[in-house]
Amino acid sequence: MFHGTRPGWIEVIAGVMFSGKSEELIRRVRRAVIARKPVQLFKSHLDARYAGLYSVTSHDGETAEATPVDSSEEVMRLWRPETAVVAVDEVQFLDDGIVTVANTLADRGVRVVLAGIDMDFRGLPFGPVPTLLAIAEIVDKLQAICVVCGGPASRNQRLVNGKPAVWNSPTIMVGGRESYEARCRHRHKVPRADEDQTALL
Ligand code: ADP
């Protein structure tokens, strides 16, 4: 881990879905709790599936619960001055203000750990994550396993009704009809609306 002369820096854990970002974030939070650092854990768009997973308890009973947030301003407002470690999961869904919030907290001596998806379903840089990668002191980019070839996967394959989603579908879909797979660059398909999709599966 980073050993500067003063506390306060930014760590980013980036990568495709299923690459283990949440596992790594929770591992770092758990270790901070064991070290008796006051930790605040946030998650944008808290998902009911993950309730429980985001309750981190050390062997001596310290617990860090994830607080759902919808904006970077909420992270700043909820931060307590005694908190030494701020961790945020699903940071790609937060607004660009998270860049200023992360810098402000790090300047104040906080260890800021941010986990998020770095590319959208098209393979384009996603939300504030590319900028966070640039300003962070420490960056880890994780890969999943490509469900088609078994190689390292860097891309999020969006499927709608089992078929690759077209390029001009919205970056964030509302309604949940889509599903996602981790795929490598070569198995990642994003057809233009007028392409024959049967050839792309
Ligand atoms: P992330 O936060 O990056 O979406 P998680 O930490 O939630 O990832 O989940 C990682 C876990 O997902 C892995 O440990 C593994 O058990 C599981 N998993 C499911 N599909 C895949 C895949 N295609 N590649 C790698 N891990 C996968």
Coordinates of N, CA and C and ligand atoms in Angstrom, one line a residue:
M1 N 0.8 -1.2 0.0 CA 0.0 0.0 0.0 C 0.9 1.3 0.0
F2 N 0.3 2.3 -0.4 CA 1.0 3.6 -0.5 C 1.6 4.1 0.8
H3 N 2.8 4.4 0.8 CA 3.5 4.9 2.1 C 4.0 6.3 1.8
G4 N 3.2 7.3 1.9 CA 3.7 8.7 1.8 C 4.1 9.2 3.1
T5 N 4.7 10.4 3.2 CA 5.0 11.0 4.5 C 3.8 11.5 5.2
R6 N 2.7 11.8 4.4 CA 1.5 12.3 5.0 C 0.3 11.4 4.5
P7 N -0.7 11.2 5.4 CA -1.8 10.5 4.8 C -2.6 11.3 3.9
G8 N -3.4 10.6 3.0 CA -4.3 11.3 2.1 C -3.9 11.0 0.6
W9 N -4.6 10.2 0.0 CA -4.4 9.8 -1.4 C -5.6 9.1 -2.0
I10 N -5.6 8.9 -3.3 CA -6.7 8.3 -4.0 C -6.3 7.0 -4.6
E11 N -7.1 6.0 -4.4 CA -6.9 4.7 -5.0 C -8.1 4.4 -5.9
V12 N -7.9 3.9 -7.1 CA -9.0 3.5 -8.0 C -8.9 2.0 -8.4
I13 N -10.0 1.3 -8.2 CA -10.0 -0.1 -8.7 C -11.0 -0.1 -9.8
A14 N -10.5 -0.3 -11.1 CA -11.3 -0.1 -12.2 C -11.4 -1.5 -13.0
G15 N -12.4 -1.6 -13.9 CA -12.5 -2.8 -14.7 C -13.9 -3.1 -15.1
V16 N -14.0 -4.2 -15.8 CA -15.2 -4.7 -16.4 C -16.1 -5.3 -15.2
M17 N -17.4 -5.5 -15.5 CA -18.2 -6.2 -14.5 C -17.7 -7.6 -14.3
F18 N -17.8 -8.1 -13.1 CA -17.4 -9.4 -12.7 C -15.9 -9.5 -12.5
S19 N -15.2 -8.4 -12.6 CA -13.7 -8.5 -12.5 C -13.2 -8.6 -11.0
G20 N -14.1 -8.4 -10.1 CA -13.7 -8.5 -8.7 C -13.4 -7.2 -8.0
K21 N -14.0 -6.1 -8.6 CA -13.8 -4.8 -8.0 C -14.4 -4.7 -6.6
S22 N -15.6 -5.2 -6.4 CA -16.2 -5.1 -5.1 C -15.5 -6.0 -4.1
E23 N -15.1 -7.2 -4.6 CA -14.3 -8.0 -3.7 C -13.0 -7.3 -3.2
E24 N -12.3 -6.7 -4.1 CA -11.1 -6.0 -3.7 C -11.4 -4.8 -2.8
L25 N -12.4 -4.0 -3.1 CA -12.8 -2.9 -2.3 C -13.1 -3.4 -0.9
I26 N -13.9 -4.4 -0.8 CA -14.3 -4.9 0.5 C -13.0 -5.5 1.3
R27 N -12.1 -6.1 0.5 CA -10.9 -6.6 1.2 C -10.1 -5.4 1.8
R28 N -10.0 -4.3 1.0 CA -9.3 -3.1 1.5 C -10.0 -2.5 2.7
V29 N -11.3 -2.5 2.7 CA -12.1 -1.9 3.8 C -12.0 -2.8 5.0
R30 N -12.0 -4.1 4.8 CA -11.9 -5.0 5.9 C -10.5 -4.8 6.6
R31 N -9.5 -4.7 5.8 CA -8.1 -4.5 6.4 C -8.0 -3.2 7.2
A32 N -8.7 -2.1 6.6 CA -8.7 -0.8 7.3 C -9.4 -0.9 8.7
V33 N -10.5 -1.7 8.6 CA -11.3 -1.9 9.9 C -10.5 -2.6 10.9
I34 N -9.7 -3.7 10.4 CA -8.8 -4.4 11.3 C -7.8 -3.5 11.9
A35 N -7.3 -2.6 11.1 CA -6.3 -1.6 11.6 C -6.9 -0.5 12.5
R36 N -8.2 -0.6 12.7 CA -9.0 0.3 13.6 C -9.0 1.7 13.0
K37 N -9.0 1.8 11.7 CA -9.2 3.1 11.0 C -10.7 3.4 11.0
P38 N -11.2 4.6 11.3 CA -12.6 4.9 11.0 C -12.8 4.9 9.5
V39 N -13.8 4.0 9.1 CA -14.1 3.8 7.7 C -15.5 4.2 7.4
Q40 N -15.7 4.9 6.2 CA -17.1 5.1 5.7 C -17.1 4.5 4.3
L41 N -18.1 3.6 4.1 CA -18.3 2.9 2.9 C -19.6 3.3 2.2
F42 N -19.4 3.8 1.0 CA -20.6 4.3 0.2 C -20.8 3.4 -1.0
K43 N -22.0 3.3 -1.5 CA -22.3 2.6 -2.8 C -23.3 3.4 -3.5
S44 N -23.0 3.8 -4.8 CA -24.0 4.5 -5.5 C -25.0 3.5 -6.0
H45 N -26.3 3.8 -6.1 CA -27.4 2.9 -6.6 C -27.4 1.6 -5.8
L46 N -27.5 1.7 -4.5 CA -27.4 0.4 -3.7 C -28.4 -0.6 -4.2
D47 N -28.0 -1.8 -4.5 CA -28.7 -2.8 -5.1 C -29.1 -3.8 -4.0
A48 N -30.4 -4.2 -3.9 CA -30.9 -5.1 -2.9 C -30.1 -6.4 -2.9
R49 N -29.6 -6.8 -4.1 CA -28.9 -8.1 -4.1 C -27.7 -8.1 -3.2
Y50 N -27.1 -6.9 -3.0 CA -25.8 -6.8 -2.3 C -26.0 -6.5 -0.8
A51 N -27.2 -6.4 -0.4 CA -27.4 -6.2 1.1 C -26.7 -7.3 1.8
G52 N -26.0 -6.9 2.9 CA -25.3 -8.0 3.6 C -23.8 -8.1 3.2
L53 N -23.6 -8.2 1.9 CA -22.2 -8.2 1.4 C -21.5 -7.0 1.8
Y54 N -22.2 -5.9 1.9 CA -21.6 -4.6 2.2 C -21.6 -4.2 3.7
S55 N -21.8 -5.2 4.5 CA -21.6 -5.1 5.9 C -20.3 -5.8 6.2
V56 N -19.3 -5.0 6.6 CA -18.0 -5.6 6.8 C -17.6 -5.5 8.3
T57 N -17.4 -6.7 8.8 CA -17.1 -6.8 10.3 C -15.7 -7.4 10.5
S58 N -15.0 -6.8 11.4 CA -13.6 -7.3 11.7 C -13.8 -8.4 12.8
H59 N -12.7 -9.1 13.1 CA -12.7 -10.1 14.2 C -13.0 -9.5 15.5
D60 N -12.6 -8.2 15.7 CA -12.9 -7.6 17.0 C -14.2 -6.7 17.0
G61 N -15.0 -7.0 16.0 CA -16.4 -6.5 16.1 C -16.7 -5.1 15.4
E62 N -15.6 -4.5 14.9 CA -15.8 -3.2 14.2 C -16.6 -3.5 12.9
T63 N -17.6 -2.7 12.6 CA -18.5 -2.9 11.4 C -18.5 -1.7 10.5
A64 N -18.4 -1.9 9.2 CA -18.6 -0.8 8.3 C -19.8 -1.2 7.4
E65 N -20.8 -0.4 7.4 CA -22.0 -0.7 6.6 C -21.9 0.3 5.4
A66 N -22.4 -0.2 4.2 CA -22.4 0.7 3.1 C -23.6 1.6 3.2
T67 N -23.4 2.9 2.9 CA -24.5 3.9 2.8 C -24.8 4.2 1.4
P68 N -26.0 4.0 0.9 CA -26.3 4.4 -0.5 C -26.3 5.9 -0.7
V69 N -25.7 6.2 -1.8 CA -25.6 7.7 -2.2 C -26.0 7.8 -3.7
D70 N -26.6 9.0 -4.0 CA -27.0 9.3 -5.4 C -26.1 10.4 -6.0
S71 N -25.3 11.0 -5.2 CA -24.6 12.1 -5.8 C -23.2 12.3 -5.0
S72 N -22.3 13.0 -5.7 CA -21.0 13.2 -5.0 C -21.2 14.2 -3.8
E73 N -22.1 15.1 -3.9 CA -22.4 16.0 -2.9 C -22.8 15.3 -1.6
E74 N -23.5 14.2 -1.8 CA -23.9 13.4 -0.6 C -22.7 12.7 0.1
V75 N -21.8 12.3 -0.7 CA -20.5 11.7 -0.1 C -19.9 12.8 0.8
M76 N -19.7 14.0 0.3 CA -19.1 15.1 1.0 C -19.9 15.4 2.3
R77 N -21.2 15.5 2.1 CA -22.1 15.9 3.2 C -22.0 14.8 4.4
L78 N -22.0 13.6 4.0 CA -22.0 12.5 5.0 C -20.7 12.2 5.6
W79 N -19.6 12.7 4.9 CA -18.3 12.4 5.5 C -18.1 13.0 6.8
R80 N -17.5 12.2 7.8 CA -17.3 12.7 9.1 C -15.8 13.0 9.3
P81 N -15.5 14.1 9.9 CA -14.1 14.6 10.0 C -13.1 13.5 10.6
E82 N -13.7 12.6 11.4 CA -12.8 11.6 12.0 C -12.5 10.4 11.1
T83 N -13.3 10.4 10.0 CA -13.1 9.2 9.0 C -11.8 9.3 8.3
A84 N -11.0 8.2 8.4 CA -9.7 8.1 7.8 C -9.7 7.5 6.4
V85 N -10.8 6.6 6.2 CA -10.9 5.9 4.9 C -12.3 6.1 4.3
V86 N -12.4 6.6 3.1 CA -13.7 6.7 2.4 C -13.6 5.7 1.2
A87 N -14.5 4.8 1.2 CA -14.6 3.8 0.1 C -15.9 4.0 -0.6
V88 N -15.9 4.0 -2.0 CA -17.1 4.2 -2.8 C -17.1 3.1 -3.8
D89 N -18.2 2.3 -3.9 CA -18.4 1.3 -4.9 C -19.4 1.8 -6.0
E90 N -19.3 1.3 -7.2 CA -20.1 1.7 -8.3 C -20.0 3.2 -8.6
V91 N -18.8 3.7 -8.6 CA -18.5 5.1 -8.7 C -18.8 5.6 -10.1
Q92 N -19.0 4.7 -11.1 CA -19.3 5.2 -12.5 C -20.7 5.8 -12.5
F93 N -21.5 5.5 -11.6 CA -22.9 6.1 -11.6 C -22.9 7.5 -10.9
L94 N -21.9 7.9 -10.3 CA -21.9 9.2 -9.7 C -21.6 10.3 -10.7
D95 N -21.9 11.6 -10.3 CA -21.7 12.7 -11.2 C -20.2 13.1 -11.2
D96 N -19.8 14.0 -12.1 CA -18.4 14.4 -12.2 C -17.8 15.1 -11.0
G97 N -18.7 15.6 -10.1 CA -18.3 16.2 -8.9 C -17.5 15.3 -8.0
I98 N -17.6 14.0 -8.2 CA -16.8 13.1 -7.4 C -15.3 13.3 -7.5
V99 N -14.9 13.9 -8.7 CA -13.5 14.1 -8.9 C -13.0 15.2 -7.9
T100 N -13.8 16.3 -7.7 CA -13.4 17.3 -6.7 C -13.6 16.8 -5.3
V101 N -14.6 16.0 -5.0 CA -14.8 15.4 -3.7 C -13.6 14.5 -3.3
A102 N -13.2 13.7 -4.3 CA -12.1 12.8 -4.0 C -10.8 13.6 -3.7
N103 N -10.5 14.6 -4.5 CA -9.3 15.5 -4.3 C -9.4 16.2 -3.0
T104 N -10.6 16.7 -2.7 CA -10.8 17.5 -1.4 C -10.5 16.6 -0.2
L105 N -11.1 15.4 -0.2 CA -10.9 14.5 0.9 C -9.4 14.0 1.0
A106 N -8.8 13.7 -0.1 CA -7.4 13.3 -0.1 C -6.5 14.4 0.4
D107 N -6.8 15.6 0.0 CA -6.0 16.8 0.5 C -6.2 17.0 2.0
R108 N -7.3 16.5 2.5 CA -7.6 16.6 4.0 C -7.0 15.4 4.7
G109 N -6.3 14.5 4.0 CA -5.7 13.4 4.7 C -6.4 12.1 4.7
V110 N -7.5 12.1 3.9 CA -8.3 10.9 3.8 C -7.7 9.9 2.8
R111 N -7.7 8.6 3.1 CA -7.5 7.6 2.0 C -8.8 7.4 1.3
V112 N -8.8 7.7 0.0 CA -10.1 7.5 -0.8 C -9.9 6.3 -1.7
V113 N -10.8 5.4 -1.6 CA -10.7 4.2 -2.4 C -12.0 4.1 -3.2
L114 N -11.9 4.1 -4.6 CA -13.0 4.2 -5.5 C -13.0 3.0 -6.4
A115 N -14.1 2.3 -6.5 CA -14.2 1.2 -7.4 C -15.3 1.4 -8.5
G116 N -15.0 1.2 -9.7 CA -16.0 1.4 -10.7 C -15.7 0.8 -12.1
I117 N -16.7 0.7 -12.9 CA -16.6 0.3 -14.3 C -16.0 1.4 -15.1
D118 N -14.9 1.1 -15.9 CA -14.2 2.1 -16.7 C -14.8 2.3 -18.1
M119 N -15.5 1.3 -18.6 CA -16.0 1.5 -20.0 C -17.5 1.1 -20.0
D120 N -18.2 1.8 -20.8 CA -19.7 1.5 -21.0 C -19.8 0.3 -21.9
F121 N -21.1 0.0 -22.2 CA -21.3 -1.3 -23.0 C -20.7 -1.2 -24.4
R122 N -20.4 0.1 -24.9 CA -19.8 0.2 -26.2 C -18.3 0.1 -26.2
G123 N -17.7 0.2 -25.0 CA -16.3 0.2 -24.9 C -15.7 1.6 -24.8
L124 N -16.6 2.6 -24.5 CA -16.2 4.0 -24.4 C -16.0 4.3 -22.9
P125 N -15.1 5.2 -22.6 CA -14.8 5.7 -21.2 C -16.2 6.0 -20.6
F126 N -16.3 5.6 -19.3 CA -17.6 5.7 -18.6 C -17.6 6.7 -17.5
G127 N -18.5 7.7 -17.6 CA -18.7 8.7 -16.5 C -17.4 9.3 -15.9
P128 N -17.3 9.4 -14.6 CA -16.1 10.1 -14.1 C -14.9 9.2 -13.9
V129 N -15.1 7.9 -14.2 CA -14.0 6.9 -13.9 C -12.7 7.3 -14.7
P130 N -12.7 7.6 -16.0 CA -11.5 7.9 -16.7 C -10.7 9.1 -16.0
T131 N -11.4 10.1 -15.5 CA -10.7 11.2 -14.9 C -10.2 10.8 -13.5
L132 N -11.0 10.0 -12.8 CA -10.5 9.5 -11.5 C -9.2 8.6 -11.7
L133 N -9.1 7.9 -12.8 CA -7.9 7.1 -13.1 C -6.7 8.0 -13.2
A134 N -7.0 9.2 -13.9 CA -5.9 10.1 -14.1 C -5.4 10.8 -12.8
I135 N -6.3 11.1 -11.9 CA -5.9 11.9 -10.7 C -5.4 11.0 -9.6
A136 N -5.7 9.7 -9.7 CA -5.4 8.7 -8.5 C -3.9 8.5 -8.4
E137 N -3.4 8.3 -7.1 CA -2.1 7.9 -6.9 C -1.9 6.5 -7.2
I138 N -2.9 5.6 -7.0 CA -2.8 4.2 -7.1 C -3.9 3.7 -8.0
V139 N -3.6 2.9 -9.1 CA -4.6 2.4 -10.0 C -4.5 0.9 -10.1
D140 N -5.6 0.2 -10.0 CA -5.6 -1.2 -10.3 C -6.7 -1.4 -11.3
K141 N -6.3 -2.0 -12.4 CA -7.3 -2.4 -13.5 C -7.5 -3.9 -13.5
L142 N -8.7 -4.3 -13.2 CA -8.9 -5.8 -13.0 C -9.6 -6.3 -14.3
Q143 N -9.4 -7.6 -14.6 CA -10.1 -8.2 -15.7 C -10.9 -9.4 -15.2
A144 N -12.0 -9.7 -15.9 CA -12.8 -10.8 -15.6 C -12.4 -12.0 -16.6
I145 N -13.2 -13.0 -16.7 CA -13.0 -14.0 -17.6 C -14.0 -13.9 -18.8
C146 N -13.5 -13.9 -20.0 CA -14.4 -13.8 -21.2 C -15.3 -15.1 -21.2
V147 N -16.6 -14.9 -21.2 CA -17.5 -16.1 -21.2 C -17.5 -16.8 -22.5
V148 N -16.9 -16.2 -23.6 CA -16.9 -16.9 -24.9 C -15.6 -17.7 -25.1
C149 N -14.4 -17.1 -24.8 CA -13.2 -17.8 -25.1 C -12.4 -18.2 -23.8
G150 N -12.8 -17.7 -22.6 CA -12.0 -18.1 -21.4 C -10.8 -17.2 -21.2
G151 N -10.5 -16.3 -22.1 CA -9.3 -15.4 -21.9 C -9.7 -14.2 -20.9
P152 N -8.7 -13.4 -20.7 CA -9.0 -12.2 -19.9 C -10.0 -11.3 -20.5
A153 N -11.0 -10.8 -19.7 CA -12.1 -10.0 -20.3 C -12.0 -8.5 -19.8
S154 N -12.1 -7.6 -20.8 CA -12.0 -6.2 -20.4 C -13.3 -5.4 -20.7
R155 N -14.2 -6.1 -21.4 CA -15.4 -5.3 -22.0 C -16.7 -5.9 -21.4
N156 N -17.7 -5.0 -21.3 CA -19.0 -5.3 -20.8 C -19.9 -5.6 -22.1
Q157 N -20.3 -6.8 -22.3 CA -21.2 -7.1 -23.4 C -22.6 -7.0 -22.9
R158 N -23.3 -6.0 -23.4 CA -24.8 -5.9 -23.1 C -25.6 -6.7 -24.1
L159 N -26.5 -7.5 -23.5 CA -27.4 -8.3 -24.4 C -28.8 -7.9 -24.1
V160 N -29.6 -7.8 -25.1 CA -31.0 -7.5 -25.0 C -31.7 -8.7 -25.7
N161 N -32.6 -9.4 -25.0 CA -33.2 -10.6 -25.5 C -32.1 -11.6 -26.0
G162 N -31.0 -11.7 -25.4 CA -30.0 -12.6 -25.8 C -29.1 -12.1 -26.9
K163 N -29.4 -10.9 -27.5 CA -28.6 -10.5 -28.6 C -27.8 -9.2 -28.2
P164 N -26.6 -9.0 -28.9 CA -25.8 -7.8 -28.6 C -26.6 -6.5 -28.7
A165 N -26.6 -5.7 -27.8 CA -27.3 -4.4 -27.8 C -26.7 -3.5 -28.9
V166 N -27.5 -2.7 -29.6 CA -27.0 -1.9 -30.6 C -26.3 -0.6 -30.1
W167 N -25.4 0.0 -30.8 CA -24.6 1.1 -30.4 C -25.4 2.2 -29.9
N168 N -26.5 2.6 -30.5 CA -27.2 3.8 -30.1 C -28.3 3.5 -29.0
S169 N -28.2 2.4 -28.3 CA -29.1 2.2 -27.1 C -28.5 3.0 -26.0
P170 N -29.3 3.4 -25.0 CA -28.8 4.4 -23.9 C -27.7 3.8 -23.1
T171 N -26.8 4.7 -22.6 CA -25.6 4.2 -21.8 C -26.1 3.5 -20.6
I172 N -27.0 4.1 -19.9 CA -27.6 3.5 -18.7 C -29.0 3.1 -19.0
M173 N -29.4 1.9 -19.0 CA -30.7 1.4 -19.3 C -31.6 1.4 -18.0
V174 N -32.8 1.8 -18.2 CA -33.7 1.8 -17.0 C -34.8 0.7 -17.3
G175 N -35.0 -0.2 -16.4 CA -36.0 -1.2 -16.6 C -35.5 -2.6 -16.5
G176 N -34.2 -2.8 -16.7 CA -33.6 -4.1 -16.4 C -33.9 -5.2 -17.4
R177 N -34.3 -4.9 -18.7 CA -34.5 -6.0 -19.6 C -33.2 -6.6 -20.2
E178 N -32.1 -5.8 -19.9 CA -30.8 -6.2 -20.5 C -30.0 -7.1 -19.5
S179 N -29.1 -7.8 -20.0 CA -28.1 -8.5 -19.2 C -26.7 -8.3 -19.7
Y180 N -25.8 -8.7 -18.9 CA -24.4 -8.4 -19.2 C -23.5 -9.6 -19.1
E181 N -22.5 -9.6 -20.0 CA -21.5 -10.7 -19.9 C -20.1 -10.0 -19.9
A182 N -19.1 -10.6 -19.3 CA -17.8 -10.1 -19.5 C -17.2 -10.8 -20.7
R183 N -16.6 -10.0 -21.6 CA -16.0 -10.5 -22.8 C -14.7 -9.8 -23.1
C184 N -13.8 -10.5 -23.8 CA -12.6 -9.8 -24.3 C -12.8 -8.9 -25.5
R185 N -11.9 -8.1 -25.8 CA -12.0 -7.2 -27.0 C -12.5 -7.9 -28.2
H186 N -12.0 -9.1 -28.5 CA -12.3 -9.7 -29.8 C -13.7 -10.3 -29.8
R187 N -14.3 -10.7 -28.6 CA -15.6 -11.3 -28.6 C -16.7 -10.2 -28.2
H188 N -16.3 -9.0 -28.1 CA -17.2 -7.9 -27.7 C -17.9 -7.4 -29.0
K189 N -19.2 -7.4 -29.0 CA -19.9 -7.0 -30.2 C -20.9 -5.8 -29.9
V190 N -20.8 -4.8 -30.7 CA -21.7 -3.7 -30.6 C -22.2 -3.3 -32.0
P191 N -23.2 -4.0 -32.5 CA -23.7 -3.7 -33.8 C -24.3 -2.3 -34.0
R192 N -24.1 -1.7 -35.2 CA -24.9 -0.6 -35.6 C -26.3 -1.0 -35.8
A193 N -27.3 -0.2 -35.7 CA -28.7 -0.6 -35.7 C -29.0 -1.3 -37.0
D194 N -28.3 -1.0 -38.2 CA -28.7 -1.6 -39.4 C -27.9 -2.9 -39.8
E195 N -27.0 -3.4 -38.8 CA -26.3 -4.6 -39.1 C -27.1 -5.8 -38.9
D196 N -26.8 -6.9 -39.6 CA -27.4 -8.2 -39.4 C -26.9 -8.8 -38.0
Q197 N -27.8 -8.8 -37.0 CA -27.3 -9.2 -35.7 C -27.1 -10.7 -35.6
T198 N -27.7 -11.5 -36.5 CA -27.6 -13.0 -36.3 C -26.1 -13.4 -36.5
A199 N -25.3 -12.6 -37.2 CA -23.9 -12.9 -37.4 C -23.0 -12.5 -36.3
L200 N -23.6 -11.9 -35.3 CA -22.8 -11.3 -34.2 C -22.9 -12.0 -32.9
L201 N -23.6 -13.0 -32.8 CA -23.8 -13.7 -31.5 C -22.5 -14.5 -31.1
Ligands
ADP1 P1 -17.3 -6.5 -9.8 O1 -17.5 -5.7 -8.6 O2 -16.1 -6.2 -10.6 O3 -18.5 -6.6 -10.7 P2 -17.5 -8.7 -8.0 O4 -16.5 -8.5 -7.0 O5 -18.9 -8.3 -7.6 O6 -17.1 -8.0 -9.4 O7 -17.6 -10.2 -8.4 C1 -16.5 -11.0 -8.8 C2 -16.9 -12.4 -8.8 O8 -17.8 -12.7 -9.9 C3 -15.8 -13.4 -9.1 O9 -15.0 -13.7 -7.9 C4 -16.5 -14.6 -9.6 O10 -16.9 -15.5 -8.5 C5 -17.8 -14.1 -10.2 N1 -17.9 -14.1 -11.7 C6 -19.0 -14.3 -12.4 N2 -18.8 -14.3 -13.7 C7 -17.4 -14.1 -13.9 C8 -16.6 -13.9 -15.0 N3 -17.0 -14.0 -16.3 N4 -15.3 -13.7 -14.8 C9 -14.8 -13.6 -13.5 N5 -15.5 -13.7 -12.4 C10 -16.9 -14.0 -12.6

